[in-house]
Coordinates of C-alpha atoms in Angstrom, one line a residue:
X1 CA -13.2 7.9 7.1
X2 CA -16.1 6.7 5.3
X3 CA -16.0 6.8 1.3
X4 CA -18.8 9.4 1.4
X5 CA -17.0 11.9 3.7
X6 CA -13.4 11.8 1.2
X7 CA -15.7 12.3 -1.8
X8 CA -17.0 15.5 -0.3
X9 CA -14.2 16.4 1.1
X10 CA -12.0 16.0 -2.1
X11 CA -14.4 17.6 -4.2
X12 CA -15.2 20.7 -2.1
X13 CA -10.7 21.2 -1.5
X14 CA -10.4 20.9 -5.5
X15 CA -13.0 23.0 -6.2
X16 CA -12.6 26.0 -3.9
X17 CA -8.7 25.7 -5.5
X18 CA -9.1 25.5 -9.1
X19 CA -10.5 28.2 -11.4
X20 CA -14.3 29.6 -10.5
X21 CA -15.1 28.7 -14.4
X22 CA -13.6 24.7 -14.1
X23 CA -15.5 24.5 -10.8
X24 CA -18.0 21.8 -11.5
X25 CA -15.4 19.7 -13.3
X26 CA -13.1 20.4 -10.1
X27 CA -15.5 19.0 -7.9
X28 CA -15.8 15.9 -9.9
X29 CA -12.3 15.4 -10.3
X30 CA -11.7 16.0 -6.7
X31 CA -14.5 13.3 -6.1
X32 CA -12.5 10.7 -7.9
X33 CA -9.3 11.6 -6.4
X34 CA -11.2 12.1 -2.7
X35 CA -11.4 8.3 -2.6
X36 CA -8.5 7.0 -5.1
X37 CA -6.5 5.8 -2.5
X38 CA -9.0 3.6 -0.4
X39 CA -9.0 1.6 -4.0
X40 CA -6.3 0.0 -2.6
X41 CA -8.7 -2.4 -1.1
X42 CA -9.6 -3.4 -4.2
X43 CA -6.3 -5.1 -5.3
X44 CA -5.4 -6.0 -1.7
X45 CA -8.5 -8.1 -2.2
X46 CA -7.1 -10.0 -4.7
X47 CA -3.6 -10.2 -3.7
X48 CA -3.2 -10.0 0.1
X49 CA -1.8 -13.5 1.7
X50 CA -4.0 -13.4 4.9
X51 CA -6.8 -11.7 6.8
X52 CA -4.3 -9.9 9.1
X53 CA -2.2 -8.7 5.7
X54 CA -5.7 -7.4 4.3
X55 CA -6.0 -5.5 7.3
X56 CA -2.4 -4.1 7.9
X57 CA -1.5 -3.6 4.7
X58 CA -4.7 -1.4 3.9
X59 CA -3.8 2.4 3.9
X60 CA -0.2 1.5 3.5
X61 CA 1.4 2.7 0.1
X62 CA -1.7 4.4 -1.4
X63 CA -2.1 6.4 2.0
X64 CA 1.8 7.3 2.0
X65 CA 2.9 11.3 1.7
X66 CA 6.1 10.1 0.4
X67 CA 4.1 8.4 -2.7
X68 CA 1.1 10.6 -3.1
X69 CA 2.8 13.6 -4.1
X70 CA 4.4 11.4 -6.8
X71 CA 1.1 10.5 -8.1
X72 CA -0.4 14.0 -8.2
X73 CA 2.8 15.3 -9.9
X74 CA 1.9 12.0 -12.2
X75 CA -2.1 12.7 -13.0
X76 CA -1.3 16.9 -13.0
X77 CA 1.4 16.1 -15.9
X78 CA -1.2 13.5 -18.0
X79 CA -3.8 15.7 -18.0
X80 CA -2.0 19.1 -18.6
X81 CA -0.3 17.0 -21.5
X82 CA -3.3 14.9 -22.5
X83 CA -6.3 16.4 -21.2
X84 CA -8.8 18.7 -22.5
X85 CA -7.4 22.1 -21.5
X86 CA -8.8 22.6 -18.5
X87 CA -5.5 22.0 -16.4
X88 CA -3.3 23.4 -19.5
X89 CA -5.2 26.6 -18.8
X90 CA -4.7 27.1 -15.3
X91 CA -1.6 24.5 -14.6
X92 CA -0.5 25.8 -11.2
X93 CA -4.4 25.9 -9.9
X94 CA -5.1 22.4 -10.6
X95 CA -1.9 21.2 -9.7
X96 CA -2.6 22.5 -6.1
X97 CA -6.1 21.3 -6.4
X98 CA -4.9 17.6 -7.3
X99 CA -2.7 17.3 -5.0
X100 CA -4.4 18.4 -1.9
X101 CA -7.6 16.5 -2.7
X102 CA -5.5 13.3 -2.4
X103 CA -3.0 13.8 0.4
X104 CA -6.0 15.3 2.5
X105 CA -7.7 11.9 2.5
X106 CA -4.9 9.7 4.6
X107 CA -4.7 13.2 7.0
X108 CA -8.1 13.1 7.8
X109 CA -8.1 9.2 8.2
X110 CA -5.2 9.5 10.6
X111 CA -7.9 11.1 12.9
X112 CA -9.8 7.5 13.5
X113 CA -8.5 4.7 15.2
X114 CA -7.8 1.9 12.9
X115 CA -4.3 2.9 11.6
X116 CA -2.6 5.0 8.5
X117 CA 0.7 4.5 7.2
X118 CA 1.7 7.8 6.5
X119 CA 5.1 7.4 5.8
X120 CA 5.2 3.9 4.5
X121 CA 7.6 2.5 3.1
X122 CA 8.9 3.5 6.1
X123 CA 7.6 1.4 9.0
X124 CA 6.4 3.7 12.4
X125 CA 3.2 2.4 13.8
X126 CA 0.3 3.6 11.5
X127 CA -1.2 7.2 13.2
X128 CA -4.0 6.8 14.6
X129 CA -5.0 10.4 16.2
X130 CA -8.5 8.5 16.9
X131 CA -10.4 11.5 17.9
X132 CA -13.5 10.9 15.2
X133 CA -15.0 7.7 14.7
X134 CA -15.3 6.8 10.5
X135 CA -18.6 8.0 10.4
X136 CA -19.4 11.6 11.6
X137 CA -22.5 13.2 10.0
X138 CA -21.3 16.6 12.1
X139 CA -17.4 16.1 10.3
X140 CA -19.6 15.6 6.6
X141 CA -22.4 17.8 6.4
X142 CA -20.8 21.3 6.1
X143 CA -18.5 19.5 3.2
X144 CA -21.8 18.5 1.6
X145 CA -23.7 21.8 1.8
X146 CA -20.6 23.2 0.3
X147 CA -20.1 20.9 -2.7
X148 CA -24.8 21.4 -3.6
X149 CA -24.0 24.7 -3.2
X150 CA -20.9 25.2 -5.1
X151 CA -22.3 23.1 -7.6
X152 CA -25.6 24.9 -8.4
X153 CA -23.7 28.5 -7.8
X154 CA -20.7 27.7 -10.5
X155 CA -18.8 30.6 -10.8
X156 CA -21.0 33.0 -8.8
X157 CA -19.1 34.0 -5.5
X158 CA -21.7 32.3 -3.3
X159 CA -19.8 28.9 -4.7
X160 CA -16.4 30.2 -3.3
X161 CA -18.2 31.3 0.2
X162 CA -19.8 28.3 0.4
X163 CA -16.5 26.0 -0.1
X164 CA -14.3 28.2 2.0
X165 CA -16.8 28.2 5.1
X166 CA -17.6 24.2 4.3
X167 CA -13.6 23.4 5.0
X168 CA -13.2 25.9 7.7
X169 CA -16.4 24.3 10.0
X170 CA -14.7 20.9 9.3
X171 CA -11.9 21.4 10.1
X172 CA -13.0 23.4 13.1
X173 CA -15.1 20.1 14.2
X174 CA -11.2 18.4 14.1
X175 CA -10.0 20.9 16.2
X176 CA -13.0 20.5 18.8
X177 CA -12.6 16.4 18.6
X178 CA -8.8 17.1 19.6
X179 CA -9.8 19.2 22.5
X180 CA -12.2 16.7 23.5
X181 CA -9.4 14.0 23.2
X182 CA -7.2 16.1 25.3
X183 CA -9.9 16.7 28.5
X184 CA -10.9 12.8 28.4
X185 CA -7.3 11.9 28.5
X186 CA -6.3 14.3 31.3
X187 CA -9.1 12.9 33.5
X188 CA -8.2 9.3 31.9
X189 CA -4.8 9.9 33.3
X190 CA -5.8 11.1 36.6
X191 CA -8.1 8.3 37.3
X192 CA -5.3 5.9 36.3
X193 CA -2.4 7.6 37.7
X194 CA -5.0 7.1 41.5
X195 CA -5.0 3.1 40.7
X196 CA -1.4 2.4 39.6
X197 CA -1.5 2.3 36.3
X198 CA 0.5 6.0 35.5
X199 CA 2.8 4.2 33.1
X200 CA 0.2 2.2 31.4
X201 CA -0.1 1.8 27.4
X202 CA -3.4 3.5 26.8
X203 CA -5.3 5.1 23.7
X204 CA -8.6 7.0 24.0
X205 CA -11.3 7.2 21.1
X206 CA -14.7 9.1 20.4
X207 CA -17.5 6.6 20.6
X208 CA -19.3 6.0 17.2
X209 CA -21.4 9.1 14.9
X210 CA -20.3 11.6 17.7
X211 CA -17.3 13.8 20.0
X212 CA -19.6 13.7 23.3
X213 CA -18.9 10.1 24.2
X214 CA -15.7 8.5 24.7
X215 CA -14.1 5.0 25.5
X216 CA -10.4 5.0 27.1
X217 CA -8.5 1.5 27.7
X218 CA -5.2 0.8 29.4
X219 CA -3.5 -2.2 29.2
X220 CA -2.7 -3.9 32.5
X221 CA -0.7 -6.8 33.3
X222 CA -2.7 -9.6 33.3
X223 CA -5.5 -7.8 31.0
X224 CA -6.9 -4.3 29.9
X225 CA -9.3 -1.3 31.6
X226 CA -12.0 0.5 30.2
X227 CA -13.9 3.2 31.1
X228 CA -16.2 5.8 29.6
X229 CA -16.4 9.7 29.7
X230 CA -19.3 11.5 28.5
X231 CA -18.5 15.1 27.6
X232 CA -21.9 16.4 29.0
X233 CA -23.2 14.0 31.6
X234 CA -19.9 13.1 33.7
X235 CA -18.6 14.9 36.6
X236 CA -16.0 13.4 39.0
X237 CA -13.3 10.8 38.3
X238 CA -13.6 8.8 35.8
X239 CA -14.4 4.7 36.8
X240 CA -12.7 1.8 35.0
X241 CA -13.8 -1.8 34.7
X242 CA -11.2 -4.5 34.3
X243 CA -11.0 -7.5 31.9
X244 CA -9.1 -10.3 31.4
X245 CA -6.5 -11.1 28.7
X246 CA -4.0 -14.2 28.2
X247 CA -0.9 -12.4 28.4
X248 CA 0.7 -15.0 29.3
X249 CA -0.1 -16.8 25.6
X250 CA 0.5 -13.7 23.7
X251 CA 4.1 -13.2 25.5
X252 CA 4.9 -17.0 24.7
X253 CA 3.7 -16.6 21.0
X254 CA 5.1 -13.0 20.3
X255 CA 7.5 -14.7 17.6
X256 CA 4.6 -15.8 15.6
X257 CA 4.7 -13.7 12.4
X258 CA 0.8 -12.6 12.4
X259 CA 1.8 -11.6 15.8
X260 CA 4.4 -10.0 15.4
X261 CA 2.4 -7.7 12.8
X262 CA -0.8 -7.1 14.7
X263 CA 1.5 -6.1 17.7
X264 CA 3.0 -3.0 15.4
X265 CA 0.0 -2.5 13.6
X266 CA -2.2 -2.5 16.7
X267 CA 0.9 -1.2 19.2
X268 CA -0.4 -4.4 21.6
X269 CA -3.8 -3.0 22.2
X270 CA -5.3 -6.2 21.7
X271 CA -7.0 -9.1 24.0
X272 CA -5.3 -12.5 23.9
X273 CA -7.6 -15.6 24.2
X274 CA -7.4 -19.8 23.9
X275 CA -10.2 -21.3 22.6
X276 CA -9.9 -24.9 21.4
X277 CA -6.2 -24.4 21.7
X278 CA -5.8 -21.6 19.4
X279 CA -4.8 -17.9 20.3
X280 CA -7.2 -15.5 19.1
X281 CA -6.6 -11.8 19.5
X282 CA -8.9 -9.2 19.0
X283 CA -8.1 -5.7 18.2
X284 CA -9.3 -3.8 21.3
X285 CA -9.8 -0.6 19.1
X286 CA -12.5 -1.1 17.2
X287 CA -15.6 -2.3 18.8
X288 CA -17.0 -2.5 22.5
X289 CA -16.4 -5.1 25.0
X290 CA -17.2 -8.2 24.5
X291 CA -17.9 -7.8 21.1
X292 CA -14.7 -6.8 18.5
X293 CA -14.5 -6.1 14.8
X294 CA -11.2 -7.9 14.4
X295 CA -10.4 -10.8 15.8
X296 CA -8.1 -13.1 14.4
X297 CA -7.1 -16.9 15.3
X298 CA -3.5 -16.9 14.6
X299 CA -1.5 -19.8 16.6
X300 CA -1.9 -23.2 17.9
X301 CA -1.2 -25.1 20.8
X302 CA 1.4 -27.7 20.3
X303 CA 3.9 -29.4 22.8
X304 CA 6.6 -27.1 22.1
X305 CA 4.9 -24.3 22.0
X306 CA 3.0 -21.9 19.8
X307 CA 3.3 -22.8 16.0
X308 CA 2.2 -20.6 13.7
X309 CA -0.8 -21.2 11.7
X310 CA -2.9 -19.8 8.5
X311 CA -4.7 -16.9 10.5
X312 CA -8.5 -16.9 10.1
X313 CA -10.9 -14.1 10.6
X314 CA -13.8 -14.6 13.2
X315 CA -17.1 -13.5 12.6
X316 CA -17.8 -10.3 14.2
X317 CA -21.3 -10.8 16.5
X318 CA -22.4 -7.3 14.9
X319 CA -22.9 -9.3 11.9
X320 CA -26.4 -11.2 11.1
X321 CA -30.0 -10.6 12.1
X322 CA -28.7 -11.1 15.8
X323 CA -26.0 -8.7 15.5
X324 CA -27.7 -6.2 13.7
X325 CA -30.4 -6.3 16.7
X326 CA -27.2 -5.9 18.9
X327 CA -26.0 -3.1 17.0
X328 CA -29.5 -1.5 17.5
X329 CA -29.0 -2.2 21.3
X330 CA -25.9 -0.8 21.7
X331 CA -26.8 2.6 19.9
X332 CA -29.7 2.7 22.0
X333 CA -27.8 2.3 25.2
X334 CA -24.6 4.6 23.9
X335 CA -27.5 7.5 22.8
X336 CA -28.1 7.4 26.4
X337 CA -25.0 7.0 28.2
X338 CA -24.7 10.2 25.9
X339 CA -26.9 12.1 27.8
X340 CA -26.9 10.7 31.5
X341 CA -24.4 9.7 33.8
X342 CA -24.9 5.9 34.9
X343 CA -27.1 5.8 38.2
X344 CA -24.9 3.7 39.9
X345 CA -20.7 4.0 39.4
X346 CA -20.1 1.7 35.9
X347 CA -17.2 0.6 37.3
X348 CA -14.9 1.2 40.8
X349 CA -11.4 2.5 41.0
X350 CA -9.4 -0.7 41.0
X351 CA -6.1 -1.5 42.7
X352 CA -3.6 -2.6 40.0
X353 CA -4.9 -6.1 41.0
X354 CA -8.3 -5.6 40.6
X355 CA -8.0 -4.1 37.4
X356 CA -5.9 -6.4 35.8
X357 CA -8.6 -8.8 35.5
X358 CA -9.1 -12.4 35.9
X359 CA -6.0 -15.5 35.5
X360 CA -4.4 -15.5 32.3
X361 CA -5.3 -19.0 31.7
X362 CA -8.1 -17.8 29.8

C-alpha cells in the first residue's frame, strides 16, 4: 500500500495498544515503524544489479515475518534499555505495540497485486491476495479519523473508541474486498470454464481507488484474456477479450536468468513481445491493456538463440504530459464503466482459439 495508508495504519495499531498516557508518542512511533520496511527501497536503490532485481527484491527481507519479529524484539530491547522510560514503564504494552505496527505493514501489502515475500528467505511466490489496489481512500480514511482523533483526545476514552472502531472499519473494508474477490472469480470461472479455459492460470484484481470494479486475466496458449466485472452495473456472464503474447519466445528464453525471476516473481502473468529483436515482457498485473507499469527488455535475438542481456526498464506511457492525459482518460472511462454496463458486449465468449489471440510471431 501507499506510504500514507502504513503511517496511519501503524500509528493508529500502536496507539490503541500502548498505554492511554504514551498515546501521542505511540502514534508517532507507530508512524515510523508503519513505513520502516518500505525503506528498503532506499538501499535497493543503491545496491540492486538490475531493474528486474529493484523490483523483485523490494518487499523481500524487510517484508519477511521470519525477520520482523527479530527487529521488533531488537528496537523493544534498545528502547526499554536506552530509551526514555516510556517503554521501561509499560514493557509488555509497547512490545505488542512495536511489533504489530510493523508486521501489519507486509499483511496488509499482501492484499495488492504486486507481490510480498512473506516468508523470505524462503522462496514461495510473493502473496499477492490482490483484492485492493495501493491506493484506497475507503481502506485509509477510518485509520486517519482515528489517529486526528486519538491524537487531540490523548488519554480521554474517545481516543481508545476512535482507534478501536478506525481498525475494525478497515479491516471490515478487507473482508468486503475479499468477498468481492470471491463473487468476480466465481463468475470469472464460469465464463472461462464455458470457453475452455477451466484449467487456466488466472488472477483477478480490484481496478484502481476502488472494490466496485474489477479486471480478471487468464493466460491462454498463444496469449492472455481479459475481462471486466463491475460489482453494481454487470449482470450476466462475464465477456473476455483476447490478446496476443509470444509464447513461443518466452518458452525458448525461459533459461534466461531475468526470466527465470520475473517468471516466479510474476507466476508467468506476463505478455512476451520482439521488438527490434529483443524480448520484452511486461507484467500483466499492474496496468491496463496496452499500457503496463513494468516492462522489461531482457534477451536478444542471436543465431543460437536467446542470449541474455543487461535488462532495461521501458518507459511506462502513463508517464509525461501524454501519459498523464492518458491517465486522466482512463479514470474517466473506468469512473464510468463503474457505474454502467458497456452498451454493446466489451468482448464475446471466445472458443479456446479465439481467445488465445493473434500468431506468436509477435
Amino acid at each position: 500500500m501507499d506510504s500514507f495508508t502504513q503511517i496511519v495504519l501503524g500509528g493508529a495499531v500502536a496507539a490503541a495498544i500502548a498505554p492511554a498516557g504514551h498515546r501521542r508518542a505511540a502514534l508517532l512511533a507507530g508512524a515510523a515503524l508503519g513505513t520502516l520496511p518500505d525503506l528498503d527501497a532506499l538501499l535497493l536503490g543503491l545496491t540492486a544489479a538490475d531493474p528486474v532485481a529493484l523490483m523483485t527484491e523490494h518487499r523481500s527481507y524487510s517484508h519477511s515475518l521470519l525477520v520482523l519479529p527479530w527487529v521488533a524484539a531488537l528496537i523493544w530491547w534498545l528502547f526499554k534499555r536506552f530509551g526514555h522510560g516510556r517503554v521501561a514503564q509499560a514493557p509488555t504494552r509497547w512490545f505488542w505495540a512495536i511489533l504489530l505496527a510493523l508486521v501489519t505493514h507486509p499483511l496488509l501489502d499482501a492484499f495488492t497485486v504486486y507481490g510480498t515475500q512473506l516468508w523470505w528467505p524462503l522462496t514461495p511466490s510473493p502473496a499477492m491476495w490482490s483484492s485492493v489496489f495501493i491506493i484506497d481512500p475507503l481502506y485509509t480514511v477510518w485509520l486517519l479519523i482515528a489517529c486526528v482523533v486519538a491524537w487531540f483526545a490523548r488519554t480521554r476514552p474517545l481516543a481508545q473508541r476512535a482507534l478501536v472502531a478506525g481498525l475494525v472499519l478497515s479491516c471490515g473494508y478487507l473482508g468486503w474486498s475479499q468477498l468481492a474477490k470471491h463473487h468476480v472469480e466465481r463468475e470469472a470461472d464460469r465464463a472461462l470454464a464455458a470457453m475452455g479455459l477451466a484449467d487456466a492460470p488466472r488472477f483477478s484484481v480490484a481496478m484502481p481507488f476502488n472494490t466496485l470494479l474489477w479486471q480478471v486475466v487468464a493466460m491462454t496458449p498463444s496469449g492472455y484474456v481479459i475481462g471486466e466485472r463491475s460489482l453494481v452495473a454487470d449482470r450476466g456472464p462475464m465477456t473476455f477479450q483476447g490478446y496476443p503474447s509470444n509464447v513461443q519466445a518466452l518458452r525458448q528464453a525461459a533459461t534466461v536468468p531475468a526470466v527465470q525471476r520475473l517468471t516466479w516473481f510474476n507466476r508467468g502473468f506476463m505478455r512476451a513481445r520482439v521488438v527490434d529483436g529483443q524480448l520484452q515482457l511486461s507484467d500483466l498485473r499492474m496496468g491496463l491493456e496496452p499500457d503496463y507499469t513494468f516492462t522489461f527488455a531482457v534477451a536478444r535475438a542471436e543465431s543460437q538463440g536467446w542470449a541474455a542481456m543487461p535488462p532495461q526498464q521501458l518507459r511506462p506511457a502513463y508517464e509525461g504530459e501524454q501519459g498523464r492525459a492518458l491517465v486522466k482518460r482512463r479514470f474517466a472511462a473506468m469512473w464510468q464503466r463503474i457505474w454502467h454496463a458497456p452498451a454493446s458486449p466489451g468482448g464475446i465468449a471466445p472458443t479456446v482459439g479465439q481467445a488465445a489471440g493473434a500468431a506468436p510471431g509477435q
